[in-house]
Coordinates of C-alpha atoms in Angstrom, one line a residue:
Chain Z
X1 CA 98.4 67.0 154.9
X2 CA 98.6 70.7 155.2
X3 CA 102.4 70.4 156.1
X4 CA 102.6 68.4 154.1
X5 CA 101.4 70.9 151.3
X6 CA 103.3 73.4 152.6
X7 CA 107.0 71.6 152.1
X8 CA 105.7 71.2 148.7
X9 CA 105.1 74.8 147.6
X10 CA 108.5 75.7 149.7
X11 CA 110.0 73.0 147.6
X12 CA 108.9 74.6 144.6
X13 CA 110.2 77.9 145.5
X14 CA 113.8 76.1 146.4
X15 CA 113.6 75.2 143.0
X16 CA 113.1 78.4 141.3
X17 CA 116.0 79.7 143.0
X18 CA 118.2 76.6 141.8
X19 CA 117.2 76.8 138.3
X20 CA 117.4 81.1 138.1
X21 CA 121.0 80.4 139.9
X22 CA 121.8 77.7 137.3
X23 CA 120.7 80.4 135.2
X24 CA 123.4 83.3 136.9
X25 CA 126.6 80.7 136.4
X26 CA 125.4 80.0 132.8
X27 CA 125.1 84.3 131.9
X28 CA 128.5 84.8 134.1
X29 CA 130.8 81.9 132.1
X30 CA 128.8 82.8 128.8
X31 CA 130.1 86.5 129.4
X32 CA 133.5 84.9 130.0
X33 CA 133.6 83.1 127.0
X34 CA 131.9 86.2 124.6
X35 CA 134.2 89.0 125.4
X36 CA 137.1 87.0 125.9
X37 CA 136.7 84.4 123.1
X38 CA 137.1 81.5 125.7
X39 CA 136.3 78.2 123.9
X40 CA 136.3 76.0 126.8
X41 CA 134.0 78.0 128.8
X42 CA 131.4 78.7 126.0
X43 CA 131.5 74.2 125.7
X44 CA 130.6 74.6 129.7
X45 CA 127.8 76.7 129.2
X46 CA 126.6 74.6 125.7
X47 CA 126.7 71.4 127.5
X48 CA 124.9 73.0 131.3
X49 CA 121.8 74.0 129.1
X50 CA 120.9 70.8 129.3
X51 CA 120.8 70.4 132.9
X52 CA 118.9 73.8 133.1
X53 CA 116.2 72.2 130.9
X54 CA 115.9 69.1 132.8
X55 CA 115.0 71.3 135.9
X56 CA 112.7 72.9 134.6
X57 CA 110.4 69.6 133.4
X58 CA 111.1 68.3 136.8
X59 CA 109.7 71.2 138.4
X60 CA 107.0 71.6 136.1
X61 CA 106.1 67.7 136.4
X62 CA 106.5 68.5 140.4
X63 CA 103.6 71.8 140.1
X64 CA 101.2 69.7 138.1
X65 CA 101.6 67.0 140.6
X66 CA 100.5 69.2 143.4
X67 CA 98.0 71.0 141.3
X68 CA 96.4 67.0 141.0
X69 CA 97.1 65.8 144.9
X70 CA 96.5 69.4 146.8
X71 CA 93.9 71.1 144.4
X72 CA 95.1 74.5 145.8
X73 CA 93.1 77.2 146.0
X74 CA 94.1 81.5 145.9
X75 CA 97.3 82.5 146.6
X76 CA 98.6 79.0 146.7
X77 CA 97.1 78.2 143.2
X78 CA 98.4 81.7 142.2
X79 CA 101.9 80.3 143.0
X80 CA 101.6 77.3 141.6
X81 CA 100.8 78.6 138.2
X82 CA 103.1 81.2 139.0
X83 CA 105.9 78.9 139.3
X84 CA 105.3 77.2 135.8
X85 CA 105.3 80.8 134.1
X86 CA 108.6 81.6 135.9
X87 CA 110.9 78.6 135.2
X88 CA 109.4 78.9 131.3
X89 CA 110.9 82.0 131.3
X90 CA 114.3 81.0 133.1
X91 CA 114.2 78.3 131.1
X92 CA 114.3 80.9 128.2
X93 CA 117.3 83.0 129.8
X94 CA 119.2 79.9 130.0
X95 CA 118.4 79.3 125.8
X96 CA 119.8 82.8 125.4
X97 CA 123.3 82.6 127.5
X98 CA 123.9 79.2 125.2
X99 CA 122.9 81.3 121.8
X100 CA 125.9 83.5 123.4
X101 CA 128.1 81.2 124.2
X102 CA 127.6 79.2 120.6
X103 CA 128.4 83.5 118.8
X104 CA 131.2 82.6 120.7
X105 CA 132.4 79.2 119.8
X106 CA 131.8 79.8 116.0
X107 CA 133.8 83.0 115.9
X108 CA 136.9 81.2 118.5
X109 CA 139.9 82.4 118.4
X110 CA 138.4 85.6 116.8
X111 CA 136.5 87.4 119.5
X112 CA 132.4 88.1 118.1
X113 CA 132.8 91.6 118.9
X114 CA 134.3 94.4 117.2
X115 CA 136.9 96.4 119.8
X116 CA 134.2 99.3 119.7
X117 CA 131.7 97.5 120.8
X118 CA 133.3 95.5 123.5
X119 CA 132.6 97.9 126.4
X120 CA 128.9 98.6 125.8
X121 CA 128.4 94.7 125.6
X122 CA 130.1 94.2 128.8
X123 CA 127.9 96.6 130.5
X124 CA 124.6 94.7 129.4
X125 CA 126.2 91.4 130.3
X126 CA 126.8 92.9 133.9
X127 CA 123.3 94.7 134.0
X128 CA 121.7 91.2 132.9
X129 CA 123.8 89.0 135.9
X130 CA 122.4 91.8 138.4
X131 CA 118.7 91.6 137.4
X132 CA 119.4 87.8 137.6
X133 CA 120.7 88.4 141.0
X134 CA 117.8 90.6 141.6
X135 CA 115.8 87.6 140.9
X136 CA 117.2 84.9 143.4
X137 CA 117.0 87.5 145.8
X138 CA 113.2 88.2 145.4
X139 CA 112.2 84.6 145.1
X140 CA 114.3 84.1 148.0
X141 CA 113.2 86.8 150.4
X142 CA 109.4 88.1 148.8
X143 CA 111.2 91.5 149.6
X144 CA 110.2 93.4 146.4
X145 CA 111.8 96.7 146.8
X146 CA 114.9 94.7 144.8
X147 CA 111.7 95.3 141.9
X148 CA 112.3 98.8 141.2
X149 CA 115.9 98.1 141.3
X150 CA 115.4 95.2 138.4
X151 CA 113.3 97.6 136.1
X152 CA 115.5 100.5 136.1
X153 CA 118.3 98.0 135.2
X154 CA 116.3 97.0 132.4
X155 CA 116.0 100.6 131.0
X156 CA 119.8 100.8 131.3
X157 CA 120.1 97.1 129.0
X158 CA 117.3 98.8 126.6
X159 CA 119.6 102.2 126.4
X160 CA 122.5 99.9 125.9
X161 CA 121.0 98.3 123.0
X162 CA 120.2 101.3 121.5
X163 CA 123.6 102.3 121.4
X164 CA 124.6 99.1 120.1
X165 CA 121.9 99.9 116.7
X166 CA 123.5 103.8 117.0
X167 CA 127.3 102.0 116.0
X168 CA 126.0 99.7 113.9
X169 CA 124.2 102.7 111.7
X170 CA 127.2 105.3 112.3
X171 CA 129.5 106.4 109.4
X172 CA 132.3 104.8 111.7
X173 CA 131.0 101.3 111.3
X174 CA 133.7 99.4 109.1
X175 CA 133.5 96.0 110.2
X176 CA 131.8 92.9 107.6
X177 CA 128.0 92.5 107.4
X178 CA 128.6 88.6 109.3
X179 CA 129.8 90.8 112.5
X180 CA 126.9 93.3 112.1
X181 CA 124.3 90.1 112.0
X182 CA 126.3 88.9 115.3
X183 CA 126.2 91.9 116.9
X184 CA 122.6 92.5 116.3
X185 CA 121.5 89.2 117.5
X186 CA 123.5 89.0 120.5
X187 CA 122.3 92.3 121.5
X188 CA 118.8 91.7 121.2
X189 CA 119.5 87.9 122.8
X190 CA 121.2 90.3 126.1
X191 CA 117.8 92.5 125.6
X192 CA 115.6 89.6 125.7
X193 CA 117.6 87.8 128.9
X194 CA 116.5 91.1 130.7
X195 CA 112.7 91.1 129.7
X196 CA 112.1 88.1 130.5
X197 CA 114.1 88.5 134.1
X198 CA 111.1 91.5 134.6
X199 CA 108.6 89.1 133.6
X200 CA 110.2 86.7 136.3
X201 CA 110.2 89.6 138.9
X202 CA 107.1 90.8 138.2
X203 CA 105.2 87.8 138.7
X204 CA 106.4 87.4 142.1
X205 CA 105.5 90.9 142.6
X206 CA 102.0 89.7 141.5
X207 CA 101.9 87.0 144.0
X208 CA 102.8 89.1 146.7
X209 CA 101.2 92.0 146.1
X210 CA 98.2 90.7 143.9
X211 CA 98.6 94.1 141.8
X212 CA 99.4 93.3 138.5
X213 CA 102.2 96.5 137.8
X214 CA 101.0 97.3 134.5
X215 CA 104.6 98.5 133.0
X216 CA 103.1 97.7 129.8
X217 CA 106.6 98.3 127.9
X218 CA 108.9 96.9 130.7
X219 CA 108.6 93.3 129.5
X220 CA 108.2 93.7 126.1
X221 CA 110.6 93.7 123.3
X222 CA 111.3 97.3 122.2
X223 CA 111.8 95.3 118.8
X224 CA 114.4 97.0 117.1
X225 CA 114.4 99.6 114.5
X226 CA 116.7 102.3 115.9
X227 CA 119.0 102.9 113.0
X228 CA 117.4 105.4 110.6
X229 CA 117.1 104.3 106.8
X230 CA 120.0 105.5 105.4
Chain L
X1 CA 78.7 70.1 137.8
X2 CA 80.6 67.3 135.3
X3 CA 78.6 68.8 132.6
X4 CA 79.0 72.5 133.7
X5 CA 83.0 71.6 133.5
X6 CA 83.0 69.6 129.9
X7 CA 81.8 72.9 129.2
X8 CA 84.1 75.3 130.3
X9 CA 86.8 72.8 128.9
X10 CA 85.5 73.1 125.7
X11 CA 85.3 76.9 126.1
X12 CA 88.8 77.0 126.9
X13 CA 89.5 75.4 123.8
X14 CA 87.6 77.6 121.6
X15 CA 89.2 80.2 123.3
X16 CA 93.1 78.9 122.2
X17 CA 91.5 78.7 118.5
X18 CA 89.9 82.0 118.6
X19 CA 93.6 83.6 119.6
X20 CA 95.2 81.3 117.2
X21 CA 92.9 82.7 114.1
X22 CA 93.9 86.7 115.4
X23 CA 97.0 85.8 114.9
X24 CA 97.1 84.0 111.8
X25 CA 95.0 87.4 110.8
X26 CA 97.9 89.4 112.3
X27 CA 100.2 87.6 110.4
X28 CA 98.5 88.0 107.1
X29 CA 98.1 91.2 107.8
X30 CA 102.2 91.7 109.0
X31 CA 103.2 90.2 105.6
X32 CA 101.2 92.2 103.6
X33 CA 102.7 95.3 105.4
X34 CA 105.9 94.2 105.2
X35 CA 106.3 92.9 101.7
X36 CA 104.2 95.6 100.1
X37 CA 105.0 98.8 102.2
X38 CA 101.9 98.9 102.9
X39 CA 101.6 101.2 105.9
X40 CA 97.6 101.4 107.0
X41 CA 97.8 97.5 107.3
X42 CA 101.0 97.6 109.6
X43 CA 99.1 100.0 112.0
X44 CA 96.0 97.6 112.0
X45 CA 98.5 95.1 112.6
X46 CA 100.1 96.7 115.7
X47 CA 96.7 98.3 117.2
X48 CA 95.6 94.8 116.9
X49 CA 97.8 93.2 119.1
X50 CA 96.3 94.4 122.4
X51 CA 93.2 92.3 122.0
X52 CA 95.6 88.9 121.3
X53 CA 97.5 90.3 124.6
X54 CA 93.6 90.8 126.1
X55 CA 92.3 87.6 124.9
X56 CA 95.6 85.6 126.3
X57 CA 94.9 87.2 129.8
X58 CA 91.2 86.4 129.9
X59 CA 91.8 82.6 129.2
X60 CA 95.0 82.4 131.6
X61 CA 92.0 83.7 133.9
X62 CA 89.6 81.3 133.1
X63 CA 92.0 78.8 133.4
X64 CA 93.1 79.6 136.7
X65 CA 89.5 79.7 137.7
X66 CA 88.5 76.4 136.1
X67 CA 91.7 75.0 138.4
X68 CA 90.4 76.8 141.8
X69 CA 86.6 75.9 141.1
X70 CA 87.0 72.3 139.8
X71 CA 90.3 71.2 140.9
X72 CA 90.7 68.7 137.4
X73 CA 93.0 65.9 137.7
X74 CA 94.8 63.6 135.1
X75 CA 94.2 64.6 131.6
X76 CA 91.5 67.4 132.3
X77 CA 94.4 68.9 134.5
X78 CA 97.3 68.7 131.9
X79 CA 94.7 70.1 129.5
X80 CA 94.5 73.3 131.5
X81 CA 97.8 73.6 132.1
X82 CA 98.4 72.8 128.2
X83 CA 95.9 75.9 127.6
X84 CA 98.3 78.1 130.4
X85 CA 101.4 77.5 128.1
X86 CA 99.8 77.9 124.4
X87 CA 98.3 80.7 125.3
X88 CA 101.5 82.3 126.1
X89 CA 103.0 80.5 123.0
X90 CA 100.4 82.5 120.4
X91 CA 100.6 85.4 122.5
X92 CA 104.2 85.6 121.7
X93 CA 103.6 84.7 117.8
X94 CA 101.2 87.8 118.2
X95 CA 103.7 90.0 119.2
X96 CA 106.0 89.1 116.9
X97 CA 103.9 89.9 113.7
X98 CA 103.2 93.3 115.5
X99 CA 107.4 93.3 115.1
X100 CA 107.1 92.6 111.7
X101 CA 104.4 94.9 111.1
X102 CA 106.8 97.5 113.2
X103 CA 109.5 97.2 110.7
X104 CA 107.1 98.0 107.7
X105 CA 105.9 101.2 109.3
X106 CA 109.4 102.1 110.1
X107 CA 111.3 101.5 107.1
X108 CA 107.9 103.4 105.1
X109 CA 107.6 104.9 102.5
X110 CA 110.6 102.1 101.6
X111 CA 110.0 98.6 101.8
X112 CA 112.5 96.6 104.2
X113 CA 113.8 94.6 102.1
X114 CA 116.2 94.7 99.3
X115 CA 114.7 93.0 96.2
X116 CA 116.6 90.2 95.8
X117 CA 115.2 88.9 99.5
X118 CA 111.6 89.4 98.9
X119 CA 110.9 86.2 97.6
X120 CA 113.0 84.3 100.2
X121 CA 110.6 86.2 103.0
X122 CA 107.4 85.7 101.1
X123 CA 107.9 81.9 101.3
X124 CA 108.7 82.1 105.5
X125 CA 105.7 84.4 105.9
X126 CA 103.8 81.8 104.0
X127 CA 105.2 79.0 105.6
X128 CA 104.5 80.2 109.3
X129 CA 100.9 80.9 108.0
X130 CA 100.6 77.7 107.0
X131 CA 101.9 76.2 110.1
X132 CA 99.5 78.4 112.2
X133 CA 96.6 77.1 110.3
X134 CA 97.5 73.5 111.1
X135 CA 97.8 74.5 114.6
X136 CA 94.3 75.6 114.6
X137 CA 93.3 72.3 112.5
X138 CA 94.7 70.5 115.1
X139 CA 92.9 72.4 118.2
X140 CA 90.3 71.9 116.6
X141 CA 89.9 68.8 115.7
X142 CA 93.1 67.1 118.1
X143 CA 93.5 65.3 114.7
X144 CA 97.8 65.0 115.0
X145 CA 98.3 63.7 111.6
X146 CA 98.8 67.5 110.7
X147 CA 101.7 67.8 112.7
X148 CA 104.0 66.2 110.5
X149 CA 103.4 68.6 108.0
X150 CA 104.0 71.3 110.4
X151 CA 107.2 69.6 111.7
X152 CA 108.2 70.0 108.0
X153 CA 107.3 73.2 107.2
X154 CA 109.2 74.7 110.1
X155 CA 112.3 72.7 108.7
X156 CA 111.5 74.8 105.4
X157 CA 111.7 77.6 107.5
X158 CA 114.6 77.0 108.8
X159 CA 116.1 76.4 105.5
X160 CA 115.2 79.6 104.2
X161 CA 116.5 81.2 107.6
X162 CA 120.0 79.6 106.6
X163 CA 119.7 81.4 102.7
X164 CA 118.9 84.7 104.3
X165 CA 122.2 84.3 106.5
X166 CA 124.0 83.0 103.0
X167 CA 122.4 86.2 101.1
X168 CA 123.7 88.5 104.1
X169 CA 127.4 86.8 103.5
X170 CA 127.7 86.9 100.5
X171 CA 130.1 88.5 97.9
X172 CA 126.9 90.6 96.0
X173 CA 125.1 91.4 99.5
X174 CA 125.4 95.7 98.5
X175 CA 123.1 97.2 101.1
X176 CA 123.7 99.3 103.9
X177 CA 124.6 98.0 107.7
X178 CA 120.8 98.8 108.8
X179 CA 119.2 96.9 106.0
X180 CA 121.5 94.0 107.3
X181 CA 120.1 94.5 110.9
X182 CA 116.6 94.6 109.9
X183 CA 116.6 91.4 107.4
X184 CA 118.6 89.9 110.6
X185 CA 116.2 90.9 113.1
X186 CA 113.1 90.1 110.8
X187 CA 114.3 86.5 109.5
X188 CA 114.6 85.5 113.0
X189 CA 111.3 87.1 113.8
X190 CA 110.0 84.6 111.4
X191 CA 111.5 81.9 112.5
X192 CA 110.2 82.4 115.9
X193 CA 106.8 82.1 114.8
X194 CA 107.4 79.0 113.2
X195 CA 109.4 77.5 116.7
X196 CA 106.2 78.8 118.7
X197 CA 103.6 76.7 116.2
X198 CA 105.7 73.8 116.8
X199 CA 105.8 74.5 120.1
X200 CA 101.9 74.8 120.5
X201 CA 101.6 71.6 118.4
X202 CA 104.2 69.4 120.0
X203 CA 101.8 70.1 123.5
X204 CA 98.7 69.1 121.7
X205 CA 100.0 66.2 120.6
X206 CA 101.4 65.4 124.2
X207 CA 97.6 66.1 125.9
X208 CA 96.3 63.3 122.5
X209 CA 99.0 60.6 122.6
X210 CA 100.8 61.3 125.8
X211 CA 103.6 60.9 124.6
X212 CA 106.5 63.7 124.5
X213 CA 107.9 63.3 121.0
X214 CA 111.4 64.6 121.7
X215 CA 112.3 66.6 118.7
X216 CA 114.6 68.4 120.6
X217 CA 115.9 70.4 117.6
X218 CA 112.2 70.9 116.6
X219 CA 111.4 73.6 118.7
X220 CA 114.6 75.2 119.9
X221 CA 115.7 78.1 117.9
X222 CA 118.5 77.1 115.5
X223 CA 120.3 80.5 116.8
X224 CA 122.2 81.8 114.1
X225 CA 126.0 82.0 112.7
X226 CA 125.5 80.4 109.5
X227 CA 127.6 83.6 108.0
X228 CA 131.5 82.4 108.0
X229 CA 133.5 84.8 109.1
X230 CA 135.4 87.3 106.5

């Protein structure tokens, strides 16, 4: 029963890592298809959300079933529940990469982004795929000193998106309102991809560590605001 | 010990409709703020928040413990786990009427919003309200034939979401790039809210009927890139 029990929580864990990998391919082709205004690849990544989803509700079908058969108890319970709260908020990141691949469809063949803007993007896009990365590797390995890693990537994304509202409220600005709406939603949906991959790291932090790192800021929108009234 | 468990049940439950009311009050409080630049009330608003994000932790607790202690099965199980997820759910709705109430205090002495979108924003903040009080109808009294109503109101929302993105396009839109960001950022702030009550509804009726309704498009943000391009 007990081994049993066991290949069920490693199961679990197998999981996460499919679904936050699932997660990585859908951030790297929705990347493709934002900067370079790739229609077929931003279909790819419409159509895989799906499939992401699914996961998820099998996973989270598979945890309440061992919750009900095992009745687990500390640290395995922890990870059970754990587990739920994690693929939620994969689940989430893979929303987001479709919200950016869908900026990128509608705007096909123009490209979403203003030339400006392109390079600051791409950096977020590439800080998001390594906290992602940072992910698999700690629910692969437990080995949290990729944490620290993950969270000062996160400041980098937040310092990113300020720059983003410094453009958009510069004198230099001179594309339409519809780009400035894009911009400022795909920003905050590149912000949002990276809270929620601290959320995902800290949790497993929690489960290894059973200190809750009270970053009270880290996971939480910075909410927006940046560009002075003007 | 059956009796000693009906009851912490039923605590749990009181618990999800207690956080539900502090944040319909949040929300009251957010509009208010926002729509009448009213900046002691946006300060309540985001001091306030800490005891939604306290209150959410303490149940997730609870919950956690009521799974340890009494290991539920069946519906008792997927009633806890139902609490885990709404929890998190209002949580979220919490910290997006500090948002609101963020913008307000922000933008202050000026109001956020240029005139001709105040009435536009007055019907989504009432609209979420309303959909937040039939969430806490329907906690509390698992009566589900207030979810259609909700179910429509967040397709008013939604609506209204699109005229904001038509108002932002259009030929007689004359504000500046960072009133564009914040109506942006704000609208979809709203809309959030409105996903999240669906969201917390949509589980409530699952734990009642048992029966997913599949609304996929209910509860999935509509994104955005209703603004053709110019």
């Amino acid at each position: 029963m007990r081994e049993v029990f066991q290949a069920e929580l490693k199961q679990v864990g197998e999981e996460l890592v499919e679904i936050a990998t699932l997660v990585h391919k859908a951030l790297t082709e929705a990347r493709q298809a934002f900067l370079e205004a790739d229609l077929e690849t931003a279909q790819e990544v419409i159509a895989g959300d799906a499939r992401i989803d699914f996961m998820q509700n099998e996973l989270d079908e598979r945890s309440i079933d061992i919750l009900a058969l095992q009745s687990p108890v500390a640290s395995d319970l922890r990870m059970i529940v754990g587990a739920l709260r994690m693929s939620s908020s994969l689940e989430r990141m893979g929303d987001l990469a479709r919200h950016l691949a869908q900026d990128a469809r509608r705007r096909y063949p123009e490209p979403v982004l203003p030339q400006q803007l392109e390079e600051t993007f791409r950096r977020m896009f590439d800080l998001d795929l390594q906290i992602i990365q940072g992910v698999i590797q700690i629910l692969e390995t437990r080995d949290m000193s990729v944490a620290d890693d993950i969270y000062t990537q996160k400041g980098e994304v937040n310092a990113l998106h300020q720059e983003v509202f410094n453009a958009l409220g510069s004198d230099s600005w001179d594309s339409p309102v519809s780009t400035a709406v894009d911009v400022t939603l795909s920003a905050r949906y590149l912000e949002r991809i990276g809270d929620h991959g601290v959320s995902v790291a800290r949790k497993v932090a929690y489960l290894v560590t059973g200190e809750w790192t009270p970053s009270a800021t880290m996971d939480r929108p910075t909410g927006h605001g940046h560009i002075s009234a003007n």
